[in-house]
Every structure is written in structure tokens, then in C-alpha cells.
mmCIF file of C-alpha atoms in Angstrom:
data_model
loop_
_atom_site.group_PDB
_atom_site.id
_atom_site.type_symbol
_atom_site.label_atom_id
_atom_site.label_comp_id
_atom_site.label_asym_id
_atom_site.label_seq_id
_atom_site.Cartn_x
_atom_site.Cartn_y
_atom_site.Cartn_z
ATOM 1 C CA MET A 115 -134.385 -58.628 -72.929
ATOM 2 C CA VAL A 116 -135.348 -55.027 -73.727
ATOM 3 C CA GLU A 117 -138.232 -53.338 -75.527
ATOM 4 C CA THR A 118 -138.231 -49.625 -76.220
ATOM 5 C CA LYS A 119 -141.020 -47.131 -76.754
ATOM 6 C CA PHE A 120 -140.768 -43.423 -77.568
ATOM 7 C CA SER A 121 -143.518 -40.900 -76.917
ATOM 8 C CA ASP A 122 -143.754 -37.301 -75.646
ATOM 9 C CA ASN A 123 -139.970 -37.019 -75.753
ATOM 10 C CA VAL A 124 -139.626 -39.905 -73.289
ATOM 11 C CA LEU A 125 -137.750 -43.048 -74.267
ATOM 12 C CA THR A 126 -138.904 -45.981 -72.140
ATOM 13 C CA ALA A 127 -136.784 -49.124 -72.084
ATOM 14 C CA LYS A 128 -138.600 -52.047 -70.525
ATOM 15 C CA LEU A 129 -136.147 -54.689 -69.324
ATOM 16 C CA TYR A 130 -136.965 -58.387 -69.055
ATOM 17 C CA GLY A 131 -135.483 -61.497 -67.469
ATOM 18 C CA GLU A 132 -132.057 -61.687 -65.868
ATOM 19 C CA ILE A 133 -129.416 -58.958 -66.143
ATOM 20 C CA ASP A 134 -125.827 -60.081 -65.749
ATOM 21 C CA HIS A 135 -122.450 -59.419 -67.372
ATOM 22 C CA HIS A 136 -123.406 -61.691 -70.296
ATOM 23 C CA LYS A 137 -126.732 -59.982 -71.042
ATOM 24 C CA ALA A 138 -125.893 -56.343 -70.236
ATOM 25 C CA PRO A 139 -123.912 -55.421 -73.404
ATOM 26 C CA ALA A 140 -126.809 -56.148 -75.813
ATOM 27 C CA ILE A 141 -129.242 -54.190 -73.623
ATOM 28 C CA ARG A 142 -126.784 -51.293 -73.392
ATOM 29 C CA GLN A 143 -126.241 -51.253 -77.157
ATOM 30 C CA LYS A 144 -129.951 -51.111 -77.946
ATOM 31 C CA ILE A 145 -130.714 -48.342 -75.419
ATOM 32 C CA ASP A 146 -127.689 -46.257 -76.407
ATOM 33 C CA GLY A 147 -128.514 -46.564 -80.116
ATOM 34 C CA GLN A 148 -132.050 -45.293 -79.511
ATOM 35 C CA THR A 149 -130.870 -42.546 -77.139
ATOM 36 C CA GLU A 150 -128.429 -41.290 -79.738
ATOM 37 C CA ASN A 151 -131.008 -41.306 -82.540
ATOM 38 C CA LEU A 152 -133.997 -39.951 -80.641
ATOM 39 C CA ARG A 153 -132.209 -37.652 -78.143
ATOM 40 C CA PRO A 154 -135.039 -37.924 -75.577
ATOM 41 C CA LYS A 155 -135.574 -35.442 -72.753
ATOM 42 C CA GLU A 156 -136.030 -38.388 -70.404
ATOM 43 C CA LEU A 157 -134.902 -41.999 -70.461
ATOM 44 C CA HIS A 158 -136.988 -44.336 -68.313
ATOM 45 C CA LEU A 159 -135.535 -47.722 -67.390
ATOM 46 C CA ASP A 160 -138.460 -49.935 -66.405
ATOM 47 C CA PHE A 161 -137.329 -52.867 -64.219
ATOM 48 C CA SER A 162 -140.782 -54.408 -63.654
ATOM 49 C CA GLY A 163 -139.937 -57.455 -65.793
ATOM 50 C CA VAL A 164 -136.501 -58.139 -64.287
ATOM 51 C CA SER A 165 -136.331 -61.331 -62.224
ATOM 52 C CA PHE A 166 -132.623 -61.192 -61.312
ATOM 53 C CA MET A 167 -129.840 -58.646 -61.477
ATOM 54 C CA ASP A 168 -126.260 -58.579 -60.211
ATOM 55 C CA SER A 169 -123.913 -55.578 -60.144
ATOM 56 C CA SER A 170 -123.853 -55.590 -63.966
ATOM 57 C CA GLY A 171 -127.324 -54.053 -63.715
ATOM 58 C CA ILE A 172 -125.914 -51.292 -61.522
ATOM 59 C CA GLY A 173 -123.215 -50.654 -64.145
ATOM 60 C CA LEU A 174 -125.974 -50.524 -66.754
ATOM 61 C CA ILE A 175 -127.910 -47.866 -64.790
ATOM 62 C CA MET A 176 -124.810 -45.765 -64.058
ATOM 63 C CA GLY A 177 -123.688 -45.932 -67.685
ATOM 64 C CA ARG A 178 -127.120 -44.848 -68.998
ATOM 65 C CA TYR A 179 -127.134 -41.987 -66.461
ATOM 66 C CA ARG A 180 -123.872 -40.757 -68.007
ATOM 67 C CA GLN A 181 -125.081 -41.271 -71.601
ATOM 68 C CA VAL A 182 -128.369 -39.435 -71.208
ATOM 69 C CA SER A 183 -126.728 -36.630 -69.181
ATOM 70 C CA LEU A 184 -124.336 -36.057 -72.092
ATOM 71 C CA ILE A 185 -127.259 -35.100 -74.349
ATOM 72 C CA GLY A 186 -128.888 -33.000 -71.621
ATOM 73 C CA GLY A 187 -131.547 -35.570 -70.723
ATOM 74 C CA LYS A 188 -132.634 -37.092 -67.427
ATOM 75 C CA LEU A 189 -132.718 -40.705 -66.291
ATOM 76 C CA LYS A 190 -135.526 -42.291 -64.287
ATOM 77 C CA VAL A 191 -135.381 -45.833 -62.924
ATOM 78 C CA ILE A 192 -138.946 -47.060 -62.491
ATOM 79 C CA ASN A 193 -140.881 -50.083 -61.176
ATOM 80 C CA VAL A 194 -137.985 -51.697 -59.306
ATOM 81 C CA PRO A 195 -139.241 -55.036 -57.917
ATOM 82 C CA LYS A 196 -138.775 -55.793 -54.210
ATOM 83 C CA ASN A 197 -136.147 -58.469 -54.835
ATOM 84 C CA LEU A 198 -133.822 -55.948 -56.546
ATOM 85 C CA GLN A 199 -134.056 -53.283 -53.869
ATOM 86 C CA LYS A 200 -131.210 -54.717 -51.772
ATOM 87 C CA ILE A 201 -128.622 -54.416 -54.552
ATOM 88 C CA ILE A 202 -129.982 -51.027 -55.651
ATOM 89 C CA SER A 203 -129.672 -49.634 -52.138
ATOM 90 C CA LEU A 204 -126.172 -51.131 -51.672
ATOM 91 C CA SER A 205 -125.020 -49.391 -54.855
ATOM 92 C CA GLY A 206 -125.944 -45.914 -53.608
ATOM 93 C CA ILE A 207 -127.545 -44.975 -56.937
ATOM 94 C CA ASP A 208 -130.540 -43.578 -55.067
ATOM 95 C CA SER A 209 -128.270 -40.611 -54.261
ATOM 96 C CA LEU A 210 -128.386 -39.723 -57.992
ATOM 97 C CA GLY A 211 -132.090 -38.973 -57.546
ATOM 98 C CA VAL A 212 -133.067 -41.291 -60.411
ATOM 99 C CA LEU A 213 -135.276 -43.746 -58.505
ATOM 100 C CA LYS A 214 -138.994 -43.215 -58.957
ATOM 101 C CA MET B 108 -119.354 -79.252 -37.958
ATOM 102 C CA ASN B 109 -120.070 -82.161 -40.286
ATOM 103 C CA ILE B 110 -120.531 -81.948 -44.021
ATOM 104 C CA VAL B 111 -123.831 -83.589 -44.900
ATOM 105 C CA ASN B 112 -123.916 -82.816 -48.610
ATOM 106 C CA GLU B 113 -121.457 -81.638 -51.244
ATOM 107 C CA MET B 114 -121.248 -80.973 -54.973
ATOM 108 C CA ASN B 115 -118.576 -80.016 -57.486
ATOM 109 C CA LEU B 116 -119.014 -78.210 -60.746
ATOM 110 C CA ASN B 117 -116.523 -77.064 -63.343
ATOM 111 C CA PHE B 118 -117.115 -75.230 -66.580
ATOM 112 C CA LYS B 119 -115.481 -72.950 -69.137
ATOM 113 C CA SER B 120 -115.125 -69.249 -68.314
ATOM 114 C CA ARG B 121 -117.652 -68.191 -70.931
ATOM 115 C CA SER B 122 -120.046 -65.418 -69.947
ATOM 116 C CA SER B 123 -122.977 -67.546 -71.133
ATOM 117 C CA ASN B 124 -122.199 -69.841 -68.159
ATOM 118 C CA GLU B 125 -122.907 -67.134 -65.549
ATOM 119 C CA SER B 126 -126.609 -68.024 -65.436
ATOM 120 C CA PHE B 127 -125.806 -71.764 -65.458
ATOM 121 C CA ALA B 128 -123.495 -71.381 -62.437
ATOM 122 C CA ARG B 129 -125.893 -69.386 -60.252
ATOM 123 C CA ALA B 130 -128.896 -71.531 -61.218
ATOM 124 C CA THR B 131 -127.011 -74.760 -60.441
ATOM 125 C CA VAL B 132 -125.776 -73.586 -57.036
ATOM 126 C CA SER B 133 -129.222 -72.314 -56.096
ATOM 127 C CA ALA B 134 -130.804 -75.605 -57.226
ATOM 128 C CA PHE B 135 -128.348 -77.523 -55.021
ATOM 129 C CA VAL B 136 -129.144 -75.490 -51.883
ATOM 130 C CA LEU B 137 -132.917 -75.727 -52.433
ATOM 131 C CA CYS B 138 -132.936 -78.835 -50.205
ATOM 132 C CA LEU B 139 -132.396 -76.441 -47.269
ATOM 133 C CA ASP B 140 -135.697 -74.773 -48.046
ATOM 134 C CA PRO B 141 -134.246 -71.251 -48.228
ATOM 135 C CA THR B 142 -136.428 -68.152 -48.342
ATOM 136 C CA ILE B 143 -136.686 -66.337 -51.671
ATOM 137 C CA ALA B 144 -134.513 -63.556 -50.230
ATOM 138 C CA GLU B 145 -131.808 -66.018 -49.110
ATOM 139 C CA LEU B 146 -131.826 -67.739 -52.481
ATOM 140 C CA SER B 147 -131.577 -64.403 -54.256
ATOM 141 C CA ASP B 148 -128.597 -63.420 -52.048
ATOM 142 C CA ILE B 149 -126.790 -66.670 -52.888
ATOM 143 C CA LYS B 150 -127.516 -66.391 -56.626
ATOM 144 C CA THR B 151 -126.258 -62.807 -56.688
ATOM 145 C CA ALA B 152 -123.048 -63.581 -54.759
ATOM 146 C CA VAL B 153 -122.273 -66.569 -57.031
ATOM 147 C CA SER B 154 -122.941 -64.474 -60.121
ATOM 148 C CA GLU B 155 -120.487 -61.811 -58.902
ATOM 149 C CA ALA B 156 -117.734 -64.316 -58.096
ATOM 150 C CA VAL B 157 -118.104 -66.165 -61.410
ATOM 151 C CA THR B 158 -118.158 -62.879 -63.345
ATOM 152 C CA ASN B 159 -114.908 -61.864 -61.616
ATOM 153 C CA CYS B 160 -113.293 -65.101 -62.858
ATOM 154 C CA ILE B 161 -114.499 -64.472 -66.424
ATOM 155 C CA VAL B 162 -113.590 -60.774 -66.563
ATOM 156 C CA HIS B 163 -110.473 -60.600 -64.380
ATOM 157 C CA ALA B 164 -108.930 -64.059 -63.888
ATOM 158 C CA TYR B 165 -109.031 -65.048 -67.566
ATOM 159 C CA PRO B 166 -109.075 -61.681 -69.387
ATOM 160 C CA ASP B 167 -107.751 -62.948 -72.742
ATOM 161 C CA THR B 168 -108.277 -66.677 -72.515
ATOM 162 C CA ILE B 169 -110.956 -69.211 -71.737
ATOM 163 C CA GLY B 170 -110.047 -71.070 -68.555
ATOM 164 C CA THR B 171 -111.874 -73.343 -66.151
ATOM 165 C CA ILE B 172 -113.933 -72.206 -63.175
ATOM 166 C CA TYR B 173 -114.338 -74.671 -60.294
ATOM 167 C CA ILE B 174 -117.210 -74.470 -57.828
ATOM 168 C CA ASN B 175 -117.482 -76.576 -54.690
ATOM 169 C CA VAL B 176 -120.544 -76.286 -52.444
ATOM 170 C CA LYS B 177 -120.826 -77.912 -49.037
ATOM 171 C CA ILE B 178 -123.786 -78.050 -46.669
ATOM 172 C CA THR B 179 -123.072 -78.655 -42.985
ATOM 173 C CA ASP B 180 -125.255 -80.201 -40.285
ATOM 174 C CA SER B 181 -125.706 -76.696 -38.849
ATOM 175 C CA ASN B 182 -127.323 -75.538 -42.122
ATOM 176 C CA LYS B 183 -124.303 -73.584 -43.217
ATOM 177 C CA ILE B 184 -123.634 -73.324 -46.947
ATOM 178 C CA ILE B 185 -119.960 -73.037 -47.903
ATOM 179 C CA ILE B 186 -119.338 -72.020 -51.515
ATOM 180 C CA LYS B 187 -115.822 -72.099 -52.926
ATOM 181 C CA ILE B 188 -115.245 -70.570 -56.365
ATOM 182 C CA ARG B 189 -111.768 -71.099 -57.777
ATOM 183 C CA ASP B 190 -109.884 -70.213 -60.939
ATOM 184 C CA THR B 191 -106.332 -70.799 -62.129
ATOM 185 C CA GLY B 192 -106.056 -67.408 -63.782
ATOM 186 C CA ILE B 193 -103.793 -64.391 -63.377
ATOM 187 C CA GLY B 194 -104.551 -63.757 -59.696
ATOM 188 C CA ILE B 195 -105.189 -60.512 -57.841
ATOM 189 C CA LYS B 196 -102.189 -58.230 -57.152
ATOM 190 C CA ASN B 197 -103.771 -56.334 -54.283
ATOM 191 C CA ILE B 198 -106.737 -58.074 -52.634
ATOM 192 C CA LYS B 199 -107.435 -55.215 -50.224
ATOM 193 C CA GLN B 200 -107.723 -52.725 -53.082
ATOM 194 C CA ALA B 201 -109.782 -55.140 -55.221
ATOM 195 C CA MET B 202 -112.306 -55.423 -52.386
ATOM 196 C CA GLU B 203 -112.826 -51.671 -52.050
ATOM 197 C CA PRO B 204 -116.291 -50.654 -53.308
ATOM 198 C CA LEU B 205 -116.216 -48.940 -56.725
ATOM 199 C CA PHE B 206 -112.647 -50.093 -57.455
ATOM 200 C CA THR B 207 -112.396 -51.684 -60.880
ATOM 201 C CA THR B 208 -109.572 -52.391 -63.308
ATOM 202 C CA SER B 209 -111.979 -53.092 -66.121
ATOM 203 C CA SER B 210 -112.475 -50.638 -68.976
ATOM 204 C CA ASP B 211 -115.875 -52.216 -69.603
ATOM 205 C CA GLU B 212 -118.936 -50.779 -67.858
ATOM 206 C CA ARG B 213 -118.323 -52.455 -64.473
ATOM 207 C CA ALA B 214 -119.645 -50.910 -61.260
ATOM 208 C CA GLY B 215 -116.765 -52.162 -59.087
ATOM 209 C CA LEU B 216 -119.258 -53.613 -56.619
ATOM 210 C CA GLY B 217 -118.618 -57.342 -57.004
ATOM 211 C CA PHE B 218 -116.862 -57.949 -53.682
ATOM 212 C CA ALA B 219 -119.104 -55.442 -51.856
ATOM 213 C CA VAL B 220 -122.139 -57.458 -52.990
ATOM 214 C CA MET B 221 -120.535 -60.772 -51.941
ATOM 215 C CA GLN B 222 -119.651 -59.319 -48.523
ATOM 216 C CA SER B 223 -123.047 -57.858 -47.931
ATOM 217 C CA PHE B 224 -125.168 -60.745 -49.282
ATOM 218 C CA MET B 225 -123.259 -63.563 -47.555
ATOM 219 C CA ASP B 226 -122.268 -63.975 -43.865
ATOM 220 C CA ASN B 227 -118.578 -63.924 -44.625
ATOM 221 C CA ILE B 228 -116.110 -64.138 -47.475
ATOM 222 C CA LYS B 229 -112.435 -65.078 -47.717
ATOM 223 C CA VAL B 230 -110.234 -64.384 -50.729
ATOM 224 C CA ARG B 231 -106.927 -66.125 -51.388
ATOM 225 C CA SER B 232 -104.918 -65.294 -54.465
ATOM 226 C CA LYS B 233 -101.497 -65.823 -55.948
ATOM 227 C CA GLU B 234 -100.294 -64.040 -59.063
ATOM 228 C CA ASN B 235 -100.361 -66.312 -62.121
ATOM 229 C CA LYS B 236 -101.671 -69.185 -59.996
ATOM 230 C CA GLY B 237 -105.256 -68.142 -59.431
ATOM 231 C CA THR B 238 -107.824 -67.045 -56.904
ATOM 232 C CA THR B 239 -110.153 -68.828 -54.504
ATOM 233 C CA VAL B 240 -113.180 -67.060 -53.056
ATOM 234 C CA THR B 241 -114.886 -68.823 -50.142
ATOM 235 C CA MET B 242 -118.295 -67.565 -49.025
ATOM 236 C CA GLU B 243 -120.483 -68.821 -46.206
ATOM 237 C CA LYS B 244 -124.108 -68.340 -45.303
ATOM 238 C CA THR B 245 -126.137 -70.004 -42.571
ATOM 239 C CA LEU B 246 -129.853 -70.530 -43.119
ATOM 240 C CA TYR B 247 -131.962 -70.409 -39.975
ATOM 241 C CA ARG B 248 -135.468 -71.394 -40.972
ATOM 242 C CA THR B 249 -134.554 -74.813 -42.224
ATOM 243 C CA SER B 250 -134.964 -78.425 -41.185
ATOM 244 C CA TYR B 251 -132.653 -80.360 -43.458
ATOM 245 C CA ASP B 252 -133.514 -83.953 -44.222
ATOM 246 C CA LYS B 253 -130.111 -85.678 -44.319
ATOM 247 C CA ARG B 254 -131.231 -88.733 -46.326
#
């Protein structure tokens, strides 16, 4: 579901499989735990392994944006597959400047 | 408009059933030979509607979610997702993007996604009786074998 890696003050969370309301809480918990402990300058959410996502994934991105902003860090959403771009663009999160 | 195929599904409002619901509906409509994008739209809309039932219709209980899918001879898919939960007080407000009553990390985009990913959506609700969401999508590239 999620694998994390920390180097050069960047915490990268690589997400796998399907993200929905059932799966999101465990992913959130793991990323928030690591963010709190490591206090990274940047949090990268890597979506390359995500095959499906509903609006729970948008909630997950918005929530991590808030969490990492609270500790003065920045969020980057990377490697968004083509099939997720429709929901990402509908959500308006590109206006946060986090999409890379 | 004739119905050429139909299926019914009911299951408990457990969040673990969200993936079961969207996978089952998408498997049923595969006979229409949808594009990957169309299938992804349908899966996402079903996931949103079922999640609404789990989170909002049955907030403190486990109820039953009923799904009916019809396919017409004009390649229209009609998906009805019904619950017998607490109902929606103000449908217009519930359908506004970013509106959410949930304290959990919800984006408030469920209905916006359903509206944008399907051709049209109708919501009927009665307090303490339940809610029915009906969504339609016509597939154009298909040649359905009615056997």
C-alpha cells in the first residue's frame, strides 16, 4: 500500500494499488507517523504504482499538504499516471502548486 | 429503450466492500467493451456512491447497500445505488463541491466526481428512509452481443 524512504531531508512515500476510503486511513497513518518523526523539508507522494483512486485519494493529498505545511515542509505529488489525471484535475489541487 | 441485461447486488455497508462493489459493476459492463477510460469513470463513480452510503447513510450502523445495473439496447448503462439509511437533509447542499459533513479526511467531492464522470445523475432521498442515486452513461464504441 505504501513504502517510505528518507534521504537528503526528503521523505518519499510510494503508493501502491487502489486508494479508496477503506485503504486511505492506513496510508495516512504511516505517512503522518514518519512525517512527525523525521520532520522532512519535503514530502513526496509518488503515485506511479496507483492503479485506481477515488476522491479519498484527493482527501489524502490535501490532508498531507496540511500536515507537512504545519512543520514548515513542502509537498510534491509526483509520477501521477494518466488514468488518475481526470480526478486530480477535477479536484483543483494543481492550484496548490504541488504537482510535479 | 429496451433493457437487454440486468444485475442486482446487495452487500453489507463495510468499507472493505468498496472494492468489491466497483469491481463487480465494472465486470458486469465489460460485455459492452468499454474503453479503459470509460471503465475507470464507472468504477470511480460507483466507488464514490458506495462510500457515501457507508460514511453518511449508515454512520453508526452496518446496513445494506443495494446496486442495480441495467444495460439498454442503445448501450446505455443505468446504475442505481440505494440505501435505507438516514437520508440527506439538503440534497442541493450535499451536491456542492467541497461540502462535507464528515469529520474524517473527506474531500467533499463525491457528487462532483459522479456528475463529471457519468452522463447524468439523479438523487432521491427521504430522511430516515434512505437515498437512491441513479447514474447513467452511454458507451459509443460498442457493439453489444445480446445473446
